[in-house]
PDB file of C-alpha atoms in Angstrom:
ATOM      1  CA  UNK F 707      22.639  10.341   0.481  1.00 93.00           C
ATOM      2  CA  UNK F 708      19.805   8.826  -1.317  1.00 98.00           C
ATOM      3  CA  UNK F 709      20.488   6.335  -3.668  1.00 98.00           C
ATOM      4  CA  UNK F 710      18.583   5.400  -6.705  1.00 98.00           C
ATOM      5  CA  UNK F 711      18.322   1.827  -8.535  1.00 98.00           C
ATOM      6  CA  UNK F 712      16.605   1.119 -11.489  1.00 98.00           C
ATOM      7  CA  UNK F 713      14.834  -2.178 -12.894  1.00 98.00           C
ATOM      8  CA  UNK F 714      14.294  -2.611 -16.498  1.00 98.00           C
ATOM      9  CA  UNK F 715      12.667  -5.583 -18.705  1.00 98.00           C
ATOM     10  CA  UNK F 716      12.891  -6.430 -22.215  1.00 98.00           C
ATOM     11  CA  UNK F 717       9.965  -4.515 -22.815  1.00 98.00           C
ATOM     12  CA  UNK F 718      11.021  -1.325 -21.941  1.00 98.00           C
ATOM     13  CA  UNK F 719       9.029  -1.175 -18.941  1.00 98.00           C
ATOM     14  CA  UNK F 720      11.688   0.409 -15.923  1.00 98.00           C
ATOM     15  CA  UNK F 721      11.036   0.907 -12.520  1.00 98.00           C
ATOM     16  CA  UNK F 722      12.972   3.533 -10.156  1.00 98.00           C
ATOM     17  CA  UNK F 723      13.357   2.904  -6.466  1.00 98.00           C
ATOM     18  CA  UNK F 724      15.425   4.920  -4.125  1.00 98.00           C
ATOM     19  CA  UNK F 725      16.870   3.723  -0.723  1.00 98.00           C
ATOM     20  CA  UNK F 726      15.036   6.377   1.258  1.00 98.00           C
ATOM     21  CA  UNK F 727      11.643   4.563   2.361  1.00 98.00           C
ATOM     22  CA  UNK F 728      12.311   2.136  -0.309  1.00 98.00           C
ATOM     23  CA  UNK F 729      10.084   4.452  -2.144  1.00 98.00           C
ATOM     24  CA  UNK F 730       8.863   3.730  -5.707  1.00 99.00           C
ATOM     25  CA  UNK F 731       9.574   6.683  -7.516  1.00 98.00           C
ATOM     26  CA  UNK F 732       8.750   5.698 -11.252  1.00 98.00           C
ATOM     27  CA  UNK F 733       7.101   2.866 -12.880  1.00 99.00           C
ATOM     28  CA  UNK F 734       7.313   3.500 -16.588  1.00 98.00           C
ATOM     29  CA  UNK F 735       4.814   1.426 -18.871  1.00 98.00           C
ATOM     30  CA  UNK F 736       3.619   1.833 -22.354  1.00 98.00           C
ATOM     31  CA  UNK F 737      -0.264   2.983 -23.247  1.00 98.00           C
ATOM     32  CA  UNK F 738      -1.927   0.912 -26.003  1.00 98.00           C
ATOM     33  CA  UNK F 739      -0.264   3.570 -28.493  1.00 97.00           C
ATOM     34  CA  UNK F 740       3.232   2.518 -27.038  1.00 97.00           C
ATOM     35  CA  UNK F 741       3.731   5.656 -25.387  1.00 98.00           C
ATOM     36  CA  UNK F 742       5.968   5.314 -22.088  1.00 98.00           C
ATOM     37  CA  UNK F 743       4.791   7.258 -19.204  1.00 98.00           C
ATOM     38  CA  UNK F 744       5.180   7.030 -15.327  1.00 98.00           C
ATOM     39  CA  UNK F 745       2.194   5.265 -13.620  1.00 98.00           C
ATOM     40  CA  UNK F 746       2.811   6.427 -10.148  1.00 98.00           C
ATOM     41  CA  UNK F 747       2.760   9.628  -8.384  1.00 98.00           C
ATOM     42  CA  UNK F 748       5.955  11.262  -7.058  1.00 98.00           C
ATOM     43  CA  UNK F 749       8.662  13.769  -6.875  1.00 98.00           C
ATOM     44  CA  UNK F 750      11.369  14.858  -9.628  1.00 96.00           C
ATOM     45  CA  UNK F 751      13.612  15.811  -6.425  1.00 97.00           C
ATOM     46  CA  UNK F 752      14.642  13.046  -4.260  1.00 98.00           C
ATOM     47  CA  UNK F 753      15.062  15.337  -1.387  1.00 97.00           C
ATOM     48  CA  UNK F 754      11.323  16.384  -1.581  1.00 98.00           C
ATOM     49  CA  UNK F 755      10.582  13.009  -0.249  1.00 98.00           C
ATOM     50  CA  UNK F 756      12.059  14.032   3.048  1.00 98.00           C
ATOM     51  CA  UNK F 757       8.939  16.211   3.823  1.00 97.00           C
ATOM     52  CA  UNK F 758       6.404  14.273   1.938  1.00 98.00           C
ATOM     53  CA  UNK F 759       3.217  13.752   4.058  1.00 97.00           C
ATOM     54  CA  UNK F 760       1.429  11.177   1.538  1.00 98.00           C
ATOM     55  CA  UNK F 761       3.524   8.170   2.150  1.00 98.00           C
ATOM     56  CA  UNK F 762       4.090   8.372  -1.522  1.00 98.00           C
ATOM     57  CA  UNK F 763       5.477   5.176  -2.917  1.00 98.00           C
ATOM     58  CA  UNK F 764       6.738   4.294   0.520  1.00 98.00           C
ATOM     59  CA  UNK F 765       7.129   1.183   2.443  1.00 98.00           C
ATOM     60  CA  UNK F 766       4.861   1.064   5.275  1.00 98.00           C
ATOM     61  CA  UNK F 767       5.587  -0.364   8.678  1.00 98.00           C
ATOM     62  CA  UNK F 768       6.020  -1.764  11.272  1.00 98.00           C
ATOM     63  CA  UNK F 769       1.826  -1.584  10.867  1.00 98.00           C
ATOM     64  CA  UNK F 770       0.114  -0.508   7.846  1.00 98.00           C
ATOM     65  CA  UNK F 771      -3.010   1.636   8.576  1.00 98.00           C
ATOM     66  CA  UNK F 772      -4.291   2.388  11.917  1.00 98.00           C
ATOM     67  CA  UNK F 773      -4.256   1.196  15.618  1.00 98.00           C
ATOM     68  CA  UNK F 774      -6.457   2.842  18.226  1.00 98.00           C
ATOM     69  CA  UNK F 775      -5.306   4.720  20.800  1.00 98.00           C
ATOM     70  CA  UNK F 776      -1.783   3.822  20.174  1.00 98.00           C
ATOM     71  CA  UNK F 777      -2.231   0.837  22.057  1.00 98.00           C
ATOM     72  CA  UNK F 778      -2.867  -3.088  21.850  1.00 98.00           C
ATOM     73  CA  UNK F 779      -2.770  -6.338  23.903  1.00 97.00           C
ATOM     74  CA  UNK F 780       0.229  -8.683  23.395  1.00 98.00           C
ATOM     75  CA  UNK F 781       0.627 -11.825  25.356  1.00 97.00           C
ATOM     76  CA  UNK F 782      -1.586 -10.226  28.191  1.00 93.00           C
ATOM     77  CA  UNK F 783       0.525  -7.132  28.310  1.00 97.00           C
ATOM     78  CA  UNK F 784      -0.617  -4.007  27.036  1.00 98.00           C
ATOM     79  CA  UNK F 785       1.839  -2.216  24.354  1.00 98.00           C
ATOM     80  CA  UNK F 786       1.745   1.538  24.014  1.00 98.00           C
ATOM     81  CA  UNK F 787       2.732   2.918  20.589  1.00 98.00           C
ATOM     82  CA  UNK F 788       3.129   6.447  19.019  1.00 98.00           C
ATOM     83  CA  UNK F 789       0.129   8.544  18.731  1.00 98.00           C
ATOM     84  CA  UNK F 790       0.742  10.190  15.281  1.00 98.00           C
ATOM     85  CA  UNK F 791      -3.043  10.867  14.238  1.00 97.00           C
ATOM     86  CA  UNK F 792      -4.808  12.547  16.768  1.00 96.00           C
ATOM     87  CA  UNK F 793      -5.203   9.786  19.310  1.00 97.00           C
ATOM     88  CA  UNK F 794      -4.331   7.109  17.140  1.00 98.00           C
ATOM     89  CA  UNK F 795      -1.375   5.340  15.432  1.00 98.00           C
ATOM     90  CA  UNK F 796      -1.055   5.532  11.757  1.00 98.00           C
ATOM     91  CA  UNK F 797       1.193   3.635   9.152  1.00 98.00           C
ATOM     92  CA  UNK F 798       4.306   2.657  11.601  1.00 98.00           C
ATOM     93  CA  UNK F 799       4.348   6.177  13.236  1.00 98.00           C
ATOM     94  CA  UNK F 800       6.114   9.601  12.129  1.00 97.00           C
ATOM     95  CA  UNK F 801       9.507   8.063  11.993  1.00 97.00           C
ATOM     96  CA  UNK F 802       7.985   4.513  10.454  1.00 98.00           C
ATOM     97  CA  UNK F 803       9.576   2.490   7.474  1.00 98.00           C
ATOM     98  CA  UNK F 804       8.769   5.417   5.109  1.00 98.00           C
ATOM     99  CA  UNK F 805      11.275   7.893   6.791  1.00 98.00           C
ATOM    100  CA  UNK F 806      14.149   5.536   7.285  1.00 98.00           C
ATOM    101  CA  UNK F 807      16.849   4.794   4.823  1.00 98.00           C
ATOM    102  CA  UNK F 808      17.093   1.299   3.538  1.00 98.00           C
ATOM    103  CA  UNK F 809      20.460  -0.267   3.325  1.00 98.00           C
ATOM    104  CA  UNK F 810      21.468  -2.405   0.066  1.00 98.00           C
ATOM    105  CA  UNK F 811      21.251  -6.139   0.370  1.00 98.00           C
ATOM    106  CA  UNK F 812      21.838  -7.234  -3.210  1.00 98.00           C
ATOM    107  CA  UNK F 813      21.158  -5.585  -6.717  1.00 98.00           C
ATOM    108  CA  UNK F 814      21.591  -7.083 -10.042  1.00 96.00           C
ATOM    109  CA  UNK F 815      23.196  -4.077 -11.736  1.00 94.00           C
ATOM    110  CA  UNK F 816      24.058  -6.129 -14.742  1.00 96.00           C
ATOM    111  CA  UNK F 817      20.252  -7.264 -15.562  1.00 96.00           C
ATOM    112  CA  UNK F 818      18.790  -4.870 -13.494  1.00 97.00           C
ATOM    113  CA  UNK F 819      16.077  -7.532 -12.786  1.00 98.00           C
ATOM    114  CA  UNK F 820      15.811  -7.168  -8.948  1.00 98.00           C
ATOM    115  CA  UNK F 821      16.804  -5.145  -5.869  1.00 98.00           C
ATOM    116  CA  UNK F 822      16.701  -6.154  -2.159  1.00 98.00           C
ATOM    117  CA  UNK F 823      16.749  -3.550   0.738  1.00 98.00           C
ATOM    118  CA  UNK F 824      17.045  -4.288   4.268  1.00 98.00           C
ATOM    119  CA  UNK F 825      16.198  -2.259   7.451  1.00 98.00           C
ATOM    120  CA  UNK F 826      16.792  -2.814  11.245  1.00 98.00           C
ATOM    121  CA  UNK F 827      14.105  -1.430  13.541  1.00 98.00           C
ATOM    122  CA  UNK F 828      15.349  -1.742  17.103  1.00 98.00           C
ATOM    123  CA  UNK F 829      13.190  -3.036  20.284  1.00 98.00           C
ATOM    124  CA  UNK F 830      10.681  -0.103  21.123  1.00 98.00           C
ATOM    125  CA  UNK F 831      10.917   1.616  17.671  1.00 98.00           C
ATOM    126  CA  UNK F 832       7.952   3.845  17.882  1.00 98.00           C
ATOM    127  CA  UNK F 833       7.129   1.605  20.767  1.00 98.00           C
ATOM    128  CA  UNK F 834       6.820  -1.488  19.089  1.00 98.00           C
ATOM    129  CA  UNK F 835       8.553  -4.492  20.916  1.00 98.00           C
ATOM    130  CA  UNK F 836      11.387  -6.462  19.263  1.00 98.00           C
ATOM    131  CA  UNK F 837      14.414  -6.273  17.321  1.00 98.00           C
ATOM    132  CA  UNK F 838      13.353  -6.427  13.761  1.00 98.00           C
ATOM    133  CA  UNK F 839      15.067  -7.126  10.861  1.00 98.00           C
ATOM    134  CA  UNK F 840      13.344  -6.550   7.522  1.00 98.00           C
ATOM    135  CA  UNK F 841      14.011  -6.980   4.039  1.00 98.00           C
ATOM    136  CA  UNK F 842      12.163  -6.154   1.105  1.00 98.00           C
ATOM    137  CA  UNK F 843      12.822  -7.371  -2.575  1.00 98.00           C
ATOM    138  CA  UNK F 844      11.805  -5.649  -5.710  1.00 98.00           C
ATOM    139  CA  UNK F 845      11.961  -7.910  -8.952  1.00 98.00           C
ATOM    140  CA  UNK F 846      10.539  -7.220 -12.528  1.00 98.00           C
ATOM    141  CA  UNK F 847      10.735  -9.913 -14.995  1.00 98.00           C
ATOM    142  CA  UNK F 848      10.223 -10.372 -18.786  1.00 98.00           C
ATOM    143  CA  UNK F 849       6.397 -10.922 -18.569  1.00 98.00           C
ATOM    144  CA  UNK F 850       5.763  -7.559 -17.112  1.00 98.00           C
ATOM    145  CA  UNK F 851       5.330  -8.930 -13.571  1.00 98.00           C
ATOM    146  CA  UNK F 852       6.630  -6.481 -10.921  1.00 98.00           C
ATOM    147  CA  UNK F 853       6.707  -8.505  -7.214  1.00 98.00           C
ATOM    148  CA  UNK F 854       7.340  -7.242  -4.043  1.00 98.00           C
ATOM    149  CA  UNK F 855       8.373  -9.564  -1.278  1.00 98.00           C
ATOM    150  CA  UNK F 856       8.749  -8.770   2.554  1.00 98.00           C
ATOM    151  CA  UNK F 857      10.815 -11.040   4.675  1.00 98.00           C
ATOM    152  CA  UNK F 858      11.145 -10.365   8.435  1.00 98.00           C
ATOM    153  CA  UNK F 859      11.821 -11.738  12.116  1.00 98.00           C
ATOM    154  CA  UNK F 860      12.103 -10.534  15.417  1.00 98.00           C
ATOM    155  CA  UNK F 861      13.623 -11.311  18.545  1.00 98.00           C
ATOM    156  CA  UNK F 862      10.678 -10.665  20.683  1.00 98.00           C
ATOM    157  CA  UNK F 863       6.958 -11.395  20.116  1.00 98.00           C
ATOM    158  CA  UNK F 864       5.587  -8.234  18.334  1.00 98.00           C
ATOM    159  CA  UNK F 865       2.761  -7.268  15.398  1.00 98.00           C
ATOM    160  CA  UNK F 866       3.875  -6.992  11.822  1.00 98.00           C
ATOM    161  CA  UNK F 867       1.727  -5.351   8.739  1.00 98.00           C
ATOM    162  CA  UNK F 868       3.854  -4.075   6.157  1.00 98.00           C
ATOM    163  CA  UNK F 869       2.676  -2.700   2.715  1.00 98.00           C
ATOM    164  CA  UNK F 870       3.818  -0.619  -0.229  1.00 98.00           C
ATOM    165  CA  UNK F 871       2.144   2.756  -0.465  1.00 98.00           C
ATOM    166  CA  UNK F 872       2.200   3.509  -4.359  1.00 98.00           C
ATOM    167  CA  UNK F 873      -0.450   6.029  -6.002  1.00 98.00           C
ATOM    168  CA  UNK F 874      -1.417   4.615  -9.296  1.00 99.00           C
ATOM    169  CA  UNK F 875      -2.571   6.710 -12.060  1.00 98.00           C
ATOM    170  CA  UNK F 876      -2.595   4.928 -15.446  1.00 98.00           C
ATOM    171  CA  UNK F 877      -3.224   7.994 -17.567  1.00 98.00           C
ATOM    172  CA  UNK F 878      -0.734  10.312 -15.980  1.00 97.00           C
ATOM    173  CA  UNK F 879      -1.781  13.298 -18.043  1.00 95.00           C
ATOM    174  CA  UNK F 880      -4.881  13.372 -16.731  1.00 96.00           C
ATOM    175  CA  UNK F 881      -4.904  14.558 -12.797  1.00 96.00           C
ATOM    176  CA  UNK F 882      -7.973  12.229 -11.779  1.00 98.00           C
ATOM    177  CA  UNK F 883      -8.382   8.602 -11.341  1.00 98.00           C
ATOM    178  CA  UNK F 884     -11.923   8.794 -11.243  1.00 98.00           C
ATOM    179  CA  UNK F 885     -12.296   7.660 -14.927  1.00 98.00           C
ATOM    180  CA  UNK F 886     -10.192   4.625 -14.042  1.00 98.00           C
ATOM    181  CA  UNK F 887     -12.199   1.214 -14.120  1.00 98.00           C
ATOM    182  CA  UNK F 888     -11.863  -1.142 -10.874  1.00 98.00           C
ATOM    183  CA  UNK F 889     -12.585  -4.416 -10.052  1.00 98.00           C
ATOM    184  CA  UNK F 890     -11.851  -5.906  -6.567  1.00 98.00           C
ATOM    185  CA  UNK F 891     -12.373  -9.690  -5.974  1.00 98.00           C
ATOM    186  CA  UNK F 892     -14.030  -9.174  -2.549  1.00 98.00           C
ATOM    187  CA  UNK F 893     -18.002  -9.205  -1.478  1.00 97.00           C
ATOM    188  CA  UNK F 894     -17.353  -7.538   1.845  1.00 98.00           C
ATOM    189  CA  UNK F 895     -15.413  -4.410   3.663  1.00 98.00           C
ATOM    190  CA  UNK F 896     -14.428  -2.865   6.952  1.00 98.00           C
ATOM    191  CA  UNK F 897     -16.805   0.178   7.885  1.00 98.00           C
ATOM    192  CA  UNK F 898     -15.025   2.869   9.670  1.00 98.00           C
ATOM    193  CA  UNK F 899     -15.741   5.585  12.168  1.00 98.00           C
ATOM    194  CA  UNK F 900     -15.095   9.301  12.500  1.00 97.00           C
ATOM    195  CA  UNK F 901     -11.358   8.357  13.233  1.00 97.00           C
ATOM    196  CA  UNK F 902     -11.302   6.062  10.073  1.00 97.00           C
ATOM    197  CA  UNK F 903     -11.014   3.043  12.599  1.00 98.00           C
ATOM    198  CA  UNK F 904     -12.738  -0.324  11.918  1.00 98.00           C
ATOM    199  CA  UNK F 905     -16.174  -0.290  14.039  1.00 96.00           C
ATOM    200  CA  UNK F 906     -15.374  -3.998  14.596  1.00 92.00           C
ATOM    201  CA  UNK F 907     -17.452  -5.383  11.786  1.00 95.00           C
ATOM    202  CA  UNK F 908     -17.250  -6.803   8.274  1.00 98.00           C
ATOM    203  CA  UNK F 909     -20.332  -5.955   5.951  1.00 98.00           C
ATOM    204  CA  UNK F 910     -21.450  -7.030   2.525  1.00 98.00           C
ATOM    205  CA  UNK F 911     -20.949  -4.632  -0.397  1.00 98.00           C
ATOM    206  CA  UNK F 912     -23.948  -5.872  -2.509  1.00 96.00           C
ATOM    207  CA  UNK F 913     -26.207  -2.734  -3.276  1.00 94.00           C
ATOM    208  CA  UNK F 914     -23.757  -0.151  -2.065  1.00 97.00           C
ATOM    209  CA  UNK F 915     -21.251   2.496  -3.353  1.00 98.00           C
ATOM    210  CA  UNK F 916     -18.667  -0.074  -2.070  1.00 98.00           C
ATOM    211  CA  UNK F 917     -19.451  -2.784  -4.675  1.00 98.00           C
ATOM    212  CA  UNK F 918     -16.588  -3.420  -7.115  1.00 98.00           C
ATOM    213  CA  UNK F 919     -17.212  -6.878  -8.017  1.00 97.00           C
ATOM    214  CA  UNK F 920     -17.927  -5.916 -11.526  1.00 97.00           C
ATOM    215  CA  UNK F 921     -15.445  -3.560 -13.213  1.00 98.00           C
ATOM    216  CA  UNK F 922     -16.778   0.021 -13.055  1.00 98.00           C
ATOM    217  CA  UNK F 923     -15.405   3.505 -12.680  1.00 98.00           C
ATOM    218  CA  UNK F 924     -14.214   4.591  -9.568  1.00 98.00           C
ATOM    219  CA  UNK F 925     -15.967   8.023  -9.753  1.00 98.00           C
ATOM    220  CA  UNK F 926     -19.323   6.490 -10.643  1.00 98.00           C
ATOM    221  CA  UNK F 927     -20.582   6.658  -7.265  1.00 98.00           C
ATOM    222  CA  UNK F 928     -18.151   8.343  -4.833  1.00 98.00           C
ATOM    223  CA  UNK F 929     -20.140  11.039  -4.261  1.00 97.00           C
ATOM    224  CA  UNK F 930     -23.489   9.048  -3.424  1.00 97.00           C
ATOM    225  CA  UNK F 931     -25.107  10.032  -0.154  1.00 97.00           C
ATOM    226  CA  UNK F 932     -23.562   7.549   1.917  1.00 98.00           C
ATOM    227  CA  UNK F 933     -22.242   7.821   5.656  1.00 98.00           C
ATOM    228  CA  UNK F 934     -18.823   5.740   4.994  1.00 98.00           C
ATOM    229  CA  UNK F 935     -18.228   7.872   1.810  1.00 98.00           C
ATOM    230  CA  UNK F 936     -18.859  11.134   3.503  1.00 98.00           C
ATOM    231  CA  UNK F 937     -16.426  10.255   6.448  1.00 98.00           C
ATOM    232  CA  UNK F 938     -13.578   9.442   4.198  1.00 98.00           C
ATOM    233  CA  UNK F 939     -14.447  12.127   1.579  1.00 98.00           C
ATOM    234  CA  UNK F 940     -14.420   9.035  -0.984  1.00 98.00           C
ATOM    235  CA  UNK F 941     -12.842   5.673  -0.717  1.00 98.00           C
ATOM    236  CA  UNK F 942     -10.615   5.071   2.166  1.00 98.00           C
ATOM    237  CA  UNK F 943     -11.622   1.542   3.243  1.00 98.00           C
ATOM    238  CA  UNK F 944     -10.272  -1.825   3.419  1.00 98.00           C
ATOM    239  CA  UNK F 945     -11.398  -4.938   1.417  1.00 98.00           C
ATOM    240  CA  UNK F 946     -11.762  -8.626   2.316  1.00 98.00           C
ATOM    241  CA  UNK F 947     -10.213 -10.440  -0.378  1.00 98.00           C
ATOM    242  CA  UNK F 948     -12.099 -13.494  -1.825  1.00 96.00           C
ATOM    243  CA  UNK F 949      -9.977 -16.571  -2.078  1.00 87.00           C
ATOM    244  CA  UNK F 950     -11.569 -18.069  -5.174  1.00 82.00           C
ATOM    245  CA  UNK F 951      -9.330 -16.016  -7.402  1.00 86.00           C
ATOM    246  CA  UNK F 952      -5.548 -15.278  -7.409  1.00 88.00           C
ATOM    247  CA  UNK F 953      -6.244 -12.032  -8.686  1.00 96.00           C
ATOM    248  CA  UNK F 954      -7.051  -9.326  -6.095  1.00 98.00           C
ATOM    249  CA  UNK F 955      -7.544  -6.338  -8.251  1.00 98.00           C
ATOM    250  CA  UNK F 956      -7.776  -4.992 -11.759  1.00 98.00           C
ATOM    251  CA  UNK F 957      -7.779  -1.447 -12.793  1.00 98.00           C
ATOM    252  CA  UNK F 958      -7.585  -0.119 -16.191  1.00 98.00           C
ATOM    253  CA  UNK F 959      -8.020   3.330 -18.173  1.00 98.00           C
ATOM    254  CA  UNK F 960      -9.809   3.325 -21.361  1.00 98.00           C
ATOM    255  CA  UNK F 961      -7.921   6.414 -22.777  1.00 98.00           C
ATOM    256  CA  UNK F 962      -4.617   5.046 -22.055  1.00 98.00           C
ATOM    257  CA  UNK F 963      -5.365   1.637 -22.910  1.00 98.00           C
ATOM    258  CA  UNK F 964      -3.352   0.534 -19.730  1.00 98.00           C
ATOM    259  CA  UNK F 965      -4.295  -2.166 -17.441  1.00 98.00           C
ATOM    260  CA  UNK F 966      -2.863  -3.104 -14.135  1.00 98.00           C
ATOM    261  CA  UNK F 967      -3.722  -6.374 -12.272  1.00 98.00           C
ATOM    262  CA  UNK F 968      -2.505  -7.066  -8.721  1.00 98.00           C
ATOM    263  CA  UNK F 969      -2.457 -10.592  -6.946  1.00 98.00           C
ATOM    264  CA  UNK F 970      -1.564 -11.121  -3.295  1.00 98.00           C
ATOM    265  CA  UNK F 971      -1.338 -13.595  -0.296  1.00 97.00           C
ATOM    266  CA  UNK F 972      -2.633 -10.988   2.063  1.00 97.00           C
ATOM    267  CA  UNK F 973      -6.000 -10.919   3.272  1.00 97.00           C
ATOM    268  CA  UNK F 974      -7.076  -7.345   2.699  1.00 98.00           C
ATOM    269  CA  UNK F 975      -6.474  -4.459   0.369  1.00 98.00           C
ATOM    270  CA  UNK F 976      -7.110  -0.724   1.343  1.00 98.00           C
ATOM    271  CA  UNK F 977      -8.624   1.107  -1.526  1.00 98.00           C
ATOM    272  CA  UNK F 978      -7.587   5.156  -0.878  1.00 98.00           C
ATOM    273  CA  UNK F 979      -8.996   7.220  -3.854  1.00 98.00           C
ATOM    274  CA  UNK F 980      -6.586  10.066  -2.872  1.00 98.00           C
ATOM    275  CA  UNK F 981      -9.010  12.122  -1.220  1.00 98.00           C
ATOM    276  CA  UNK F 982      -6.553  14.217   0.835  1.00 97.00           C
ATOM    277  CA  UNK F 983      -3.959  15.004  -1.921  1.00 98.00           C
ATOM    278  CA  UNK F 984      -3.084  18.433  -2.012  1.00 97.00           C
ATOM    279  CA  UNK F 985      -0.433  21.208  -2.609  1.00 94.00           C
ATOM    280  CA  UNK F 986       1.701  19.694  -5.534  1.00 96.00           C
ATOM    281  CA  UNK F 987      -1.062  16.916  -6.220  1.00 98.00           C
ATOM    282  CA  UNK F 988      -4.567  16.866  -6.954  1.00 98.00           C
ATOM    283  CA  UNK F 989      -7.496  15.431  -4.931  1.00 98.00           C
ATOM    284  CA  UNK F 990      -8.227  12.018  -6.579  1.00 98.00           C
ATOM    285  CA  UNK F 991      -4.735  12.443  -8.789  1.00 98.00           C
ATOM    286  CA  UNK F 992      -3.603   8.940  -7.791  1.00 98.00           C
ATOM    287  CA  UNK F 993      -5.270   5.753  -6.418  1.00 98.00           C
ATOM    288  CA  UNK F 994      -3.867   3.411  -3.934  1.00 98.00           C
ATOM    289  CA  UNK F 995      -4.307  -0.398  -3.415  1.00 98.00           C
ATOM    290  CA  UNK F 996      -2.411  -1.426  -0.142  1.00 98.00           C
ATOM    291  CA  UNK F 997      -2.318  -5.155   0.294  1.00 98.00           C
ATOM    292  CA  UNK F 998      -2.039  -5.653   3.706  1.00 98.00           C
ATOM    293  CA  UNK F 999      -3.858  -7.377   6.919  1.00 98.00           C
ATOM    294  CA  UNK F1000      -6.990  -5.493   8.512  1.00 98.00           C
ATOM    295  CA  UNK F1001      -6.556  -2.211  10.107  1.00 98.00           C
ATOM    296  CA  UNK F1002      -6.767  -2.040  14.293  1.00 98.00           C
ATOM    297  CA  UNK F1003      -6.328  -6.039  13.811  1.00 98.00           C
ATOM    298  CA  UNK F1004      -4.478  -6.536  17.197  1.00 98.00           C
ATOM    299  CA  UNK F1005      -7.750  -4.921  18.760  1.00 98.00           C
ATOM    300  CA  UNK F1006     -10.263  -7.065  16.890  1.00 97.00           C
ATOM    301  CA  UNK F1007     -10.421 -10.704  17.592  1.00 94.00           C
ATOM    302  CA  UNK F1008     -12.588 -11.505  14.776  1.00 95.00           C
ATOM    303  CA  UNK F1009      -9.805 -10.358  12.304  1.00 97.00           C
ATOM    304  CA  UNK F1010      -6.887 -12.339  11.307  1.00 97.00           C
ATOM    305  CA  UNK F1011      -4.123 -12.134  13.537  1.00 97.00           C
ATOM    306  CA  UNK F1012      -0.708  -9.910  12.781  1.00 98.00           C
ATOM    307  CA  UNK F1013       1.299 -11.474  15.732  1.00 98.00           C
ATOM    308  CA  UNK F1014       4.859 -12.137  14.707  1.00 98.00           C
ATOM    309  CA  UNK F1015       6.421 -14.901  17.220  1.00 98.00           C
ATOM    310  CA  UNK F1016       9.859 -14.361  18.423  1.00 98.00           C
ATOM    311  CA  UNK F1017      12.223 -15.699  15.881  1.00 94.00           C
ATOM    312  CA  UNK F1018       9.246 -16.725  13.505  1.00 98.00           C
ATOM    313  CA  UNK F1019      10.165 -15.955   9.813  1.00 98.00           C
ATOM    314  CA  UNK F1020       7.273 -13.340   8.323  1.00 98.00           C
ATOM    315  CA  UNK F1021       6.901 -13.481   4.603  1.00 98.00           C
ATOM    316  CA  UNK F1022       4.286 -11.807   2.335  1.00 98.00           C
ATOM    317  CA  UNK F1023       4.205 -11.122  -1.518  1.00 98.00           C
ATOM    318  CA  UNK F1024       2.227  -9.011  -4.136  1.00 98.00           C
ATOM    319  CA  UNK F1025       2.651  -9.184  -7.715  1.00 98.00           C
ATOM    320  CA  UNK F1026       1.753  -6.357 -10.032  1.00 98.00           C
ATOM    321  CA  UNK F1027       1.105  -7.124 -13.834  1.00 98.00           C
ATOM    322  CA  UNK F1028       1.316  -4.325 -16.379  1.00 98.00           C
ATOM    323  CA  UNK F1029      -0.897  -4.742 -19.372  1.00 98.00           C
ATOM    324  CA  UNK F1030      -2.783  -3.056 -22.037  1.00 97.00           C
ATOM    325  CA  UNK F1031      -6.557  -3.415 -22.710  1.00 95.00           C
TER     326      UNK F1031
END
């Protein structure tokens, strides 16, 4: 039985979260004209999430993004995990956090300001070492700040890199995010090979279609003759976040007047322009901005480490602020 929880603040903003996959089903915010609409993609019927293949609104774990050849070295031992995207591992495997029922820890049913869910991932779940306990806390305050916090610990050394995978569309009546304006606090990104894996280096974005240091439309350069854009059929790349500003990302839509600001303690954000959405959804109908560590970090010595030591406490946070232009 999929349970549904609602958060609401004094300004009428409401967020619907379900127990399956810890999925964010709705984020209802006002346009500049005061019209409330759901600004994340999803399904009407909760049972449709059971067969969803787009990670729609879900918690991703144990490891967001890709791990090459489903294999990595940990404490001089080669660990093999599930290969669920050709020869590689993606988003925790076919039965990752996004396909599990999350248990209720605490719900502020009176004021509807926060929800905390938990999941126990047993040793060798999808191949990952360690019995891992993970909690995620969603909270919404009257300043229109929506915070997602991850807490975790493991009884063995392991790797851990969770994220939340909402597809945003600030103007839901238009089935495209290409007119959204985007600004990312980053001057570097991680190029990928034909398997969407990092080539192992970090490159500057200046004078490339990846430069969002100043706010501009997502669709402005998405069709440029650029090898990286051609590989991904658009944007599907991790940006290295700058440390000079707390704000990681800003997106806005002129027509609806909505603006979303994201801040995080994570080192990267994966920009995905919904290039492979189909069936019930249109290509580029939603935009993912997944705050996370870098893809394939366990196999790249130059990337920040994602190792979670036994009995060490993991914590990450990402805050979304809803506003109008």
